[in-house]
Amino acid sequence: MPNNRTALITGILGQDGSYLAELLLQKGYTVIGMDHAAGAANAVQSTAQRFARVQSILGSITLAPGDLADQASLLHLIETYQPDEVYNLAAHTFVPASWGQIVCTGEINALGVARLLDSIHQARPQARFLQASSSEVFGHPIESPQRENTPFSPRTPYGIAKAYAHWTTVNYRQSFGLFAVAAILYNHESERRPPDFVTRKITQTAARIKLGLADQLPLGSLDARRDWGFAGDYVEALWRMVQHEPPEDFVIGFGETHTVREFCQLAFGRLDLDYRDYVIVDPRFVRPPEPVQLIADPTNARQKLAWQPTLTFEQLVQRMVDADLQQLKQGISRP
Ligand code: NDP
Ligand code: GDP
């Protein structure tokens, strides 16, 4: 049933954008997706690859050109579509890559958010805005688990840019009265996660090994820990935040950490394989040790938003392995 509300999603072709678009369509929204590579000569992926995550809903959404680097394109989008809700999910998302693109990361992940908020302030101040903030803003936190008021201490260019974006969001709320909120998101995964990230790298490679298409999985530290959840659950939290009054920032995470080793054990085990026969440690993927754990305290989200993850860690791993095995068997090329 149409609900007469229009949502603009930046990053719609990414993991979260695709799940959020599906959720909002189910709720009757008109969904506009900003596509920064529309018609661009520099698009590095084929059209089929770029649209793979939204293939099933392409006929139900409107894709419009726009780029977080380009203020005029953002203003034009807001003026044209007059969205009721804006979800800023677009970003350069792979943390290690941010060291090689420090200025570019700031340009998109930090200043891009200021450009978008400024466009909303000018052309649609009654719109509700959500910023995808990140647990990386905590960097080396002074406490574990982290809550909404845990001080920021970012340690990567990605985290620094996300901290700027976070405070810019808070400031547009406090200084201009915009409904602007930031979700401090912990790692969330799915079969739509780009394969540079460790979870998808493991599930995709394990499935390839099972089918005889690969024989090794080179990884970094197996003892690294993350607070992992399912992306489909996290976009539900984003939507709930935008409906919640008064506007408020939330930590969104599972509240439980697991090691990369545990992820490997479960993923290979799902395929009746022993990860120790295939996983090798490759120094190229080893990162500096993380002295303090990033782990969420999602109490506020559970209490005030009645948000509850639906998939456990084990179910998440199984879902991703099963999906990758099926995709490979069907010869489907997905990012
Ligand atoms: P993805 O990498 O899957 O998607 C990000 C999207 O942003 C891509 O479609 C990308 O397009 C697009 N994008 C990149 N640069 C620009 C630009 N200049 N203008 C417009 N769009 C652009 O990320 P996720 O869906 O996983 O993450 C969504 C958001 O949540 C991000 O902001 C991320 O930083 C944040 N977040 C995610 C976490 C996670 O675990 N997934 C954890 C914490 C925060 P293209 O691929 O063509 O460049
Ligand atoms: P991030 O939290 O956004 O950096 O998500 P990633 O999936 O890239 O990394 C999660 C954790 O897995 C980090 O602590 C990495 O050090 C660890 N890790 C171990 N091996 C690998 C690997 O081969 N690739 C990646 N991306 N991460 C790895």
Coordinates of C-alpha atoms and ligand atoms in Angstrom, one line a residue:
M1 CA 0.0 0.0 0.0
P2 CA 1.5 3.4 -0.9
N3 CA 2.0 5.6 2.2
N4 CA 2.6 8.9 0.3
R5 CA 6.1 9.2 1.8
T6 CA 9.2 9.6 -0.3
A7 CA 12.6 8.4 0.8
L8 CA 16.0 9.3 -0.7
I9 CA 18.7 6.7 -0.2
T10 CA 22.3 7.5 -1.0
G11 CA 24.4 4.4 -1.4
I12 CA 21.4 2.5 -2.6
L13 CA 23.5 0.1 -4.8
G14 CA 25.5 -1.0 -1.7
Q15 CA 24.7 -3.6 0.8
D16 CA 22.6 -1.6 3.3
G17 CA 21.1 0.6 0.6
S18 CA 19.6 -2.4 -1.2
Y19 CA 18.2 -3.9 2.0
L20 CA 16.8 -0.6 3.1
A21 CA 15.2 0.0 -0.3
E22 CA 13.4 -3.4 0.0
L23 CA 12.2 -2.6 3.5
L24 CA 10.9 0.9 2.5
L25 CA 9.1 -0.5 -0.6
Q26 CA 7.4 -3.1 1.6
K27 CA 6.2 -0.2 3.7
G28 CA 4.8 1.7 0.8
Y29 CA 7.4 4.4 0.3
T30 CA 8.4 5.9 -3.0
V31 CA 12.1 5.2 -3.1
I32 CA 14.6 7.4 -4.9
G33 CA 18.2 6.1 -5.0
M34 CA 21.2 8.3 -5.7
D35 CA 23.6 6.7 -8.1
H36 CA 26.9 8.4 -8.3
A37 CA 28.2 6.5 -11.3
A38 CA 25.1 6.9 -13.4
G39 CA 26.3 7.3 -17.0
A40 CA 29.8 7.9 -15.8
A41 CA 32.6 7.0 -18.1
N42 CA 34.7 6.1 -15.1
A43 CA 32.4 3.4 -13.7
V44 CA 34.8 0.5 -13.0
Q45 CA 32.1 -2.2 -12.7
S46 CA 29.8 -3.4 -15.5
T47 CA 26.2 -2.2 -15.3
A48 CA 25.0 -5.7 -14.3
Q49 CA 27.5 -5.9 -11.4
R50 CA 26.6 -2.4 -10.2
F51 CA 22.9 -3.2 -10.1
A52 CA 23.2 -6.8 -8.8
R53 CA 22.0 -6.0 -5.3
V54 CA 18.9 -4.1 -6.5
Q55 CA 18.2 -6.3 -9.5
S56 CA 14.9 -7.6 -8.1
I57 CA 13.5 -4.1 -7.3
L58 CA 14.9 -2.1 -10.2
G59 CA 11.4 -1.7 -11.6
S60 CA 10.1 -0.2 -8.4
I61 CA 12.7 2.4 -7.5
T62 CA 13.9 5.6 -9.2
L63 CA 17.6 6.0 -9.7
A64 CA 18.8 9.5 -10.0
P65 CA 22.4 10.8 -10.6
G66 CA 24.1 12.5 -7.7
D67 CA 27.4 12.5 -5.9
L68 CA 28.4 13.4 -2.4
A69 CA 31.4 15.3 -3.9
D70 CA 29.0 17.5 -5.9
Q71 CA 26.9 20.0 -3.9
A72 CA 24.8 21.1 -7.0
S73 CA 23.8 17.5 -7.7
L74 CA 22.6 17.0 -4.1
L75 CA 20.7 20.3 -4.0
H76 CA 19.1 19.4 -7.3
L77 CA 18.0 15.9 -6.0
I78 CA 16.5 17.4 -2.8
E79 CA 14.7 20.2 -4.8
T80 CA 13.4 17.7 -7.4
Y81 CA 12.1 14.9 -5.2
Q82 CA 11.3 16.7 -2.0
P83 CA 12.0 13.6 0.1
D84 CA 10.4 13.1 3.5
E85 CA 13.3 11.0 4.7
V86 CA 16.9 11.0 3.6
Y87 CA 19.2 8.1 4.5
N88 CA 22.9 8.8 3.9
L89 CA 24.5 5.4 3.4
A90 CA 26.9 6.3 0.7
A91 CA 30.6 6.3 1.7
H92 CA 34.0 5.0 1.0
T93 CA 33.6 2.0 3.3
F94 CA 36.7 -0.2 3.3
V95 CA 38.7 1.0 6.3
P96 CA 42.3 -0.1 5.2
A97 CA 41.8 1.6 1.9
S98 CA 41.2 4.9 3.6
W99 CA 44.9 5.1 4.5
G100 CA 45.7 5.3 0.8
Q101 CA 43.0 7.9 0.1
I102 CA 43.0 10.1 3.1
V103 CA 41.8 13.3 1.4
C104 CA 39.3 11.5 -0.8
T105 CA 37.8 9.7 2.3
G106 CA 37.4 13.1 4.0
E107 CA 35.9 14.6 0.9
I108 CA 33.1 12.0 0.6
N109 CA 32.6 10.6 4.1
A110 CA 33.0 13.9 6.0
L111 CA 32.4 16.9 3.7
G112 CA 29.9 15.0 1.6
V113 CA 27.6 14.8 4.6
A114 CA 27.9 18.5 5.3
R115 CA 27.0 19.1 1.6
L116 CA 23.9 16.9 1.9
L117 CA 22.8 18.4 5.2
D118 CA 23.2 21.9 3.8
S119 CA 21.1 21.0 0.7
I120 CA 18.4 19.6 3.0
H121 CA 18.6 22.8 5.2
Q122 CA 18.1 24.9 2.1
A123 CA 15.5 23.0 0.1
R124 CA 13.6 20.6 2.4
P125 CA 14.2 21.5 6.1
Q126 CA 11.3 19.4 7.2
A127 CA 12.9 16.2 5.9
R128 CA 14.2 13.6 8.4
F129 CA 17.9 12.8 7.9
L130 CA 19.8 9.7 9.0
Q131 CA 23.6 9.5 8.9
A132 CA 25.3 6.1 8.8
S133 CA 27.9 6.7 11.5
S134 CA 30.4 3.9 12.5
S135 CA 31.9 2.2 15.6
E136 CA 35.2 3.3 14.0
V137 CA 34.6 6.7 15.6
F138 CA 35.5 5.1 19.0
G139 CA 38.8 3.8 17.6
H140 CA 40.7 3.1 20.8
P141 CA 37.8 3.6 23.3
I142 CA 38.2 4.3 27.0
E143 CA 35.4 1.9 27.8
S144 CA 34.0 -1.4 26.5
P145 CA 31.2 -1.9 25.6
Q146 CA 30.6 1.5 24.0
R147 CA 27.4 3.6 24.4
E148 CA 26.1 6.7 22.8
N149 CA 28.1 8.9 25.2
T150 CA 31.4 7.0 25.0
P151 CA 34.0 9.6 23.9
F152 CA 35.2 9.4 20.3
S153 CA 38.8 8.5 19.7
P154 CA 39.1 7.6 16.0
R155 CA 42.3 6.0 14.7
T156 CA 41.8 5.7 11.0
P157 CA 41.1 8.3 8.2
Y158 CA 37.7 6.5 7.8
G159 CA 37.0 6.9 11.5
I160 CA 38.1 10.5 11.6
A161 CA 35.8 11.3 8.6
K162 CA 32.9 9.5 10.2
A163 CA 33.4 11.5 13.4
Y164 CA 33.3 14.8 11.5
A165 CA 30.1 13.6 9.8
H166 CA 28.6 12.4 13.1
W167 CA 29.1 15.8 14.8
T168 CA 28.0 17.7 11.7
T169 CA 24.7 15.7 11.9
V170 CA 24.3 16.5 15.6
N171 CA 25.0 20.2 15.0
Y172 CA 22.4 20.5 12.2
R173 CA 20.0 19.1 14.8
Q174 CA 21.1 21.3 17.6
S175 CA 21.8 24.6 15.7
F176 CA 19.2 24.5 12.9
G177 CA 16.5 22.3 14.4
L178 CA 16.7 19.7 11.6
F179 CA 15.5 16.2 12.4
A180 CA 19.0 14.7 11.9
V181 CA 20.2 11.6 13.6
A182 CA 23.3 9.4 13.5
A183 CA 23.3 5.6 13.9
I184 CA 26.6 4.4 15.3
L185 CA 26.8 1.1 13.4
Y186 CA 28.9 -1.9 14.3
N187 CA 29.9 -4.4 11.6
H188 CA 26.9 -5.9 9.8
E189 CA 27.2 -8.4 7.0
S190 CA 25.3 -10.5 4.5
E191 CA 25.7 -12.2 1.2
R192 CA 25.6 -8.7 -0.3
R193 CA 28.7 -7.5 1.5
P194 CA 31.6 -6.6 -0.8
P195 CA 34.1 -9.4 -0.8
D196 CA 37.0 -7.3 0.5
F197 CA 35.5 -7.6 4.0
V198 CA 36.6 -10.6 6.0
T199 CA 33.2 -12.3 6.4
R200 CA 32.3 -12.3 2.8
K201 CA 35.9 -13.2 1.8
I202 CA 35.6 -16.3 4.1
T203 CA 32.1 -17.4 2.9
Q204 CA 32.8 -16.9 -0.8
T205 CA 36.2 -18.6 -0.7
A206 CA 35.0 -21.5 1.5
A207 CA 32.2 -22.1 -1.1
R208 CA 34.8 -21.9 -3.9
I209 CA 36.9 -24.4 -2.1
K210 CA 34.0 -26.7 -1.7
L211 CA 33.3 -26.6 -5.4
G212 CA 37.0 -27.2 -6.3
L213 CA 37.4 -23.6 -7.6
A214 CA 40.0 -22.6 -5.0
D215 CA 42.4 -24.3 -2.6
Q216 CA 43.5 -21.7 -0.1
L217 CA 42.2 -18.8 1.9
P218 CA 44.8 -16.2 2.8
L219 CA 43.8 -14.1 5.9
G220 CA 45.2 -11.7 8.4
S221 CA 44.8 -12.1 12.1
L222 CA 42.5 -14.9 13.0
D223 CA 42.3 -13.6 16.6
A224 CA 40.8 -10.2 15.5
R225 CA 37.3 -9.7 17.0
R226 CA 34.3 -7.9 15.8
D227 CA 30.7 -7.3 16.9
W228 CA 29.0 -8.8 13.9
G229 CA 25.3 -8.7 13.0
F230 CA 23.0 -9.2 10.0
A231 CA 22.6 -6.2 7.6
G232 CA 18.9 -6.8 7.1
D233 CA 18.4 -6.3 10.9
Y234 CA 20.4 -3.1 11.0
V235 CA 18.5 -1.3 8.3
E236 CA 15.3 -2.0 10.3
A237 CA 17.0 -0.1 13.1
L238 CA 17.8 2.8 10.8
W239 CA 14.1 3.1 9.8
R240 CA 13.0 2.9 13.4
M241 CA 15.4 5.7 14.4
V242 CA 13.9 8.0 11.7
Q243 CA 10.4 7.3 13.1
H244 CA 11.4 7.8 16.7
E245 CA 10.7 11.1 18.5
P246 CA 12.5 13.1 19.7
P247 CA 15.4 12.8 17.2
E248 CA 18.2 10.9 19.0
D249 CA 21.5 9.1 18.1
F250 CA 21.8 5.4 18.8
V251 CA 24.4 2.7 19.0
I252 CA 23.3 -0.2 16.8
G253 CA 25.2 -3.4 17.3
F254 CA 24.6 -7.0 18.5
G255 CA 26.5 -6.6 21.7
E256 CA 28.6 -9.8 21.3
T257 CA 32.1 -10.3 19.7
H258 CA 33.5 -13.3 17.9
T259 CA 36.9 -13.9 16.3
V260 CA 37.7 -14.3 12.7
R261 CA 38.8 -17.9 13.6
E262 CA 35.3 -18.6 15.0
F263 CA 33.8 -17.3 11.8
C264 CA 36.1 -19.6 9.7
Q265 CA 35.2 -22.6 11.9
L266 CA 31.5 -22.1 11.4
A267 CA 31.7 -21.3 7.7
F268 CA 33.9 -24.2 6.7
G269 CA 32.0 -26.5 9.1
R270 CA 28.8 -25.7 7.3
L271 CA 30.4 -27.2 4.2
D272 CA 31.8 -30.2 6.1
L273 CA 35.4 -28.8 5.8
D274 CA 38.0 -28.0 8.4
Y275 CA 39.3 -24.4 8.0
R276 CA 42.7 -25.4 9.3
D277 CA 43.3 -27.3 6.0
Y278 CA 42.8 -24.2 3.9
V279 CA 43.4 -21.0 5.9
I280 CA 46.9 -19.5 5.8
V281 CA 48.0 -16.3 7.4
D282 CA 49.2 -13.8 4.9
P283 CA 51.1 -10.7 6.3
R284 CA 49.5 -8.5 3.6
F285 CA 46.2 -8.8 5.5
V286 CA 47.5 -8.4 9.0
R287 CA 46.6 -5.1 10.7
P288 CA 48.1 -3.6 13.8
P289 CA 46.7 -5.1 17.0
E290 CA 43.5 -3.5 18.5
P291 CA 44.1 -2.9 22.2
V292 CA 40.5 -2.4 23.2
Q293 CA 37.5 -4.3 21.8
L294 CA 34.9 -2.5 19.8
I295 CA 31.6 -3.9 21.2
A296 CA 28.2 -2.3 21.3
D297 CA 26.0 -1.6 24.2
P298 CA 22.7 -1.6 22.3
T299 CA 20.5 -1.1 25.4
N300 CA 19.0 2.2 24.2
A301 CA 18.1 0.8 20.8
R302 CA 16.5 -2.2 22.3
Q303 CA 14.5 -0.2 24.9
K304 CA 13.5 2.9 23.0
L305 CA 13.3 1.5 19.5
A306 CA 12.1 -2.0 20.5
W307 CA 14.8 -3.1 18.1
Q308 CA 15.9 -6.7 18.2
P309 CA 18.3 -8.5 15.8
T310 CA 16.7 -11.6 14.3
L311 CA 19.8 -13.6 13.3
T312 CA 22.4 -15.0 15.7
F313 CA 26.0 -15.1 14.7
E314 CA 25.8 -18.7 13.7
Q315 CA 22.7 -18.2 11.6
L316 CA 24.4 -15.2 9.9
V317 CA 27.4 -17.4 8.9
Q318 CA 25.2 -20.2 7.7
R319 CA 23.0 -17.8 5.6
M320 CA 26.1 -16.3 4.0
V321 CA 27.7 -19.6 3.2
D322 CA 24.5 -21.1 1.8
A323 CA 23.9 -18.0 -0.4
D324 CA 27.5 -18.0 -1.7
L325 CA 27.4 -21.8 -2.5
Q326 CA 24.1 -21.3 -4.4
Q327 CA 25.3 -18.3 -6.3
L328 CA 28.5 -20.1 -7.4
K329 CA 26.5 -23.2 -8.4
Q330 CA 24.2 -21.1 -10.5
G331 CA 27.2 -19.2 -12.0
I332 CA 25.7 -15.9 -10.7
S333 CA 28.2 -13.1 -10.6
R334 CA 27.5 -10.9 -7.5
P335 CA 29.8 -8.4 -5.9
Ligands
NDP1 P1 28.7 -0.4 0.7 O1 30.2 -0.2 0.5 O2 28.1 -1.7 0.4 O3 27.9 0.7 0.0 C1 28.4 2.1 -0.1 C2 27.8 2.7 -1.3 O4 28.2 4.1 -1.4 C3 28.2 2.1 -2.6 O5 27.1 1.8 -3.4 C4 29.1 3.2 -3.3 O6 29.0 3.1 -4.7 C5 28.4 4.4 -2.7 N1 29.3 5.6 -2.9 C6 30.6 5.7 -2.7 N2 31.1 6.9 -3.0 C7 30.0 7.7 -3.3 C8 29.8 9.0 -3.7 N3 30.9 9.9 -3.8 N4 28.6 9.5 -3.9 C9 27.5 8.6 -3.8 N5 27.6 7.3 -3.5 C10 28.9 6.8 -3.3 O7 28.5 0.0 2.3 P2 27.4 -0.6 3.3 O8 26.1 -0.7 2.7 O9 28.0 -1.7 4.0 O10 27.4 0.6 4.4 C11 26.4 1.6 4.4 C12 26.9 2.8 5.3 O11 27.0 2.3 6.6 C13 28.2 3.4 4.9 O12 28.2 4.8 5.1 C14 29.2 2.7 5.9 O13 30.3 3.5 6.1 C15 28.3 2.6 7.1 N6 28.8 1.5 8.0 C16 28.7 0.2 7.5 C17 29.1 -0.8 8.4 C18 29.0 -2.2 7.9 O14 29.4 -3.1 8.7 N7 28.5 -2.5 6.8 C19 29.6 -0.5 9.8 C20 29.6 0.9 10.1 C21 29.2 1.9 9.3 P3 30.3 2.5 -5.5 O15 30.4 1.1 -5.0 O16 29.8 2.6 -6.9 O17 31.5 3.3 -5.1
GDP2 P1 36.2 -3.5 9.3 O1 35.9 -3.7 10.7 O2 35.3 -2.5 8.6 O3 37.7 -3.2 9.0 O4 35.9 -4.9 8.6 P2 36.8 -6.1 7.9 O5 35.8 -7.2 7.5 O6 37.6 -5.5 6.8 O7 37.8 -6.5 9.0 C1 37.3 -7.1 10.2 C2 38.4 -7.7 11.0 O8 38.9 -8.9 10.3 C3 39.6 -6.8 11.2 O9 40.0 -6.8 12.5 C4 40.7 -7.4 10.3 O10 42.0 -7.2 10.8 C5 40.3 -8.9 10.4 N1 40.8 -9.7 9.2 C6 41.6 -10.8 9.3 N2 41.9 -11.2 8.1 C7 41.3 -10.3 7.2 C8 41.3 -10.3 5.8 O11 41.9 -11.1 5.1 N3 40.6 -9.2 5.2 C9 40.0 -8.3 6.0 N4 39.2 -7.4 5.4 N5 40.0 -8.3 7.3 C10 40.7 -9.3 7.9

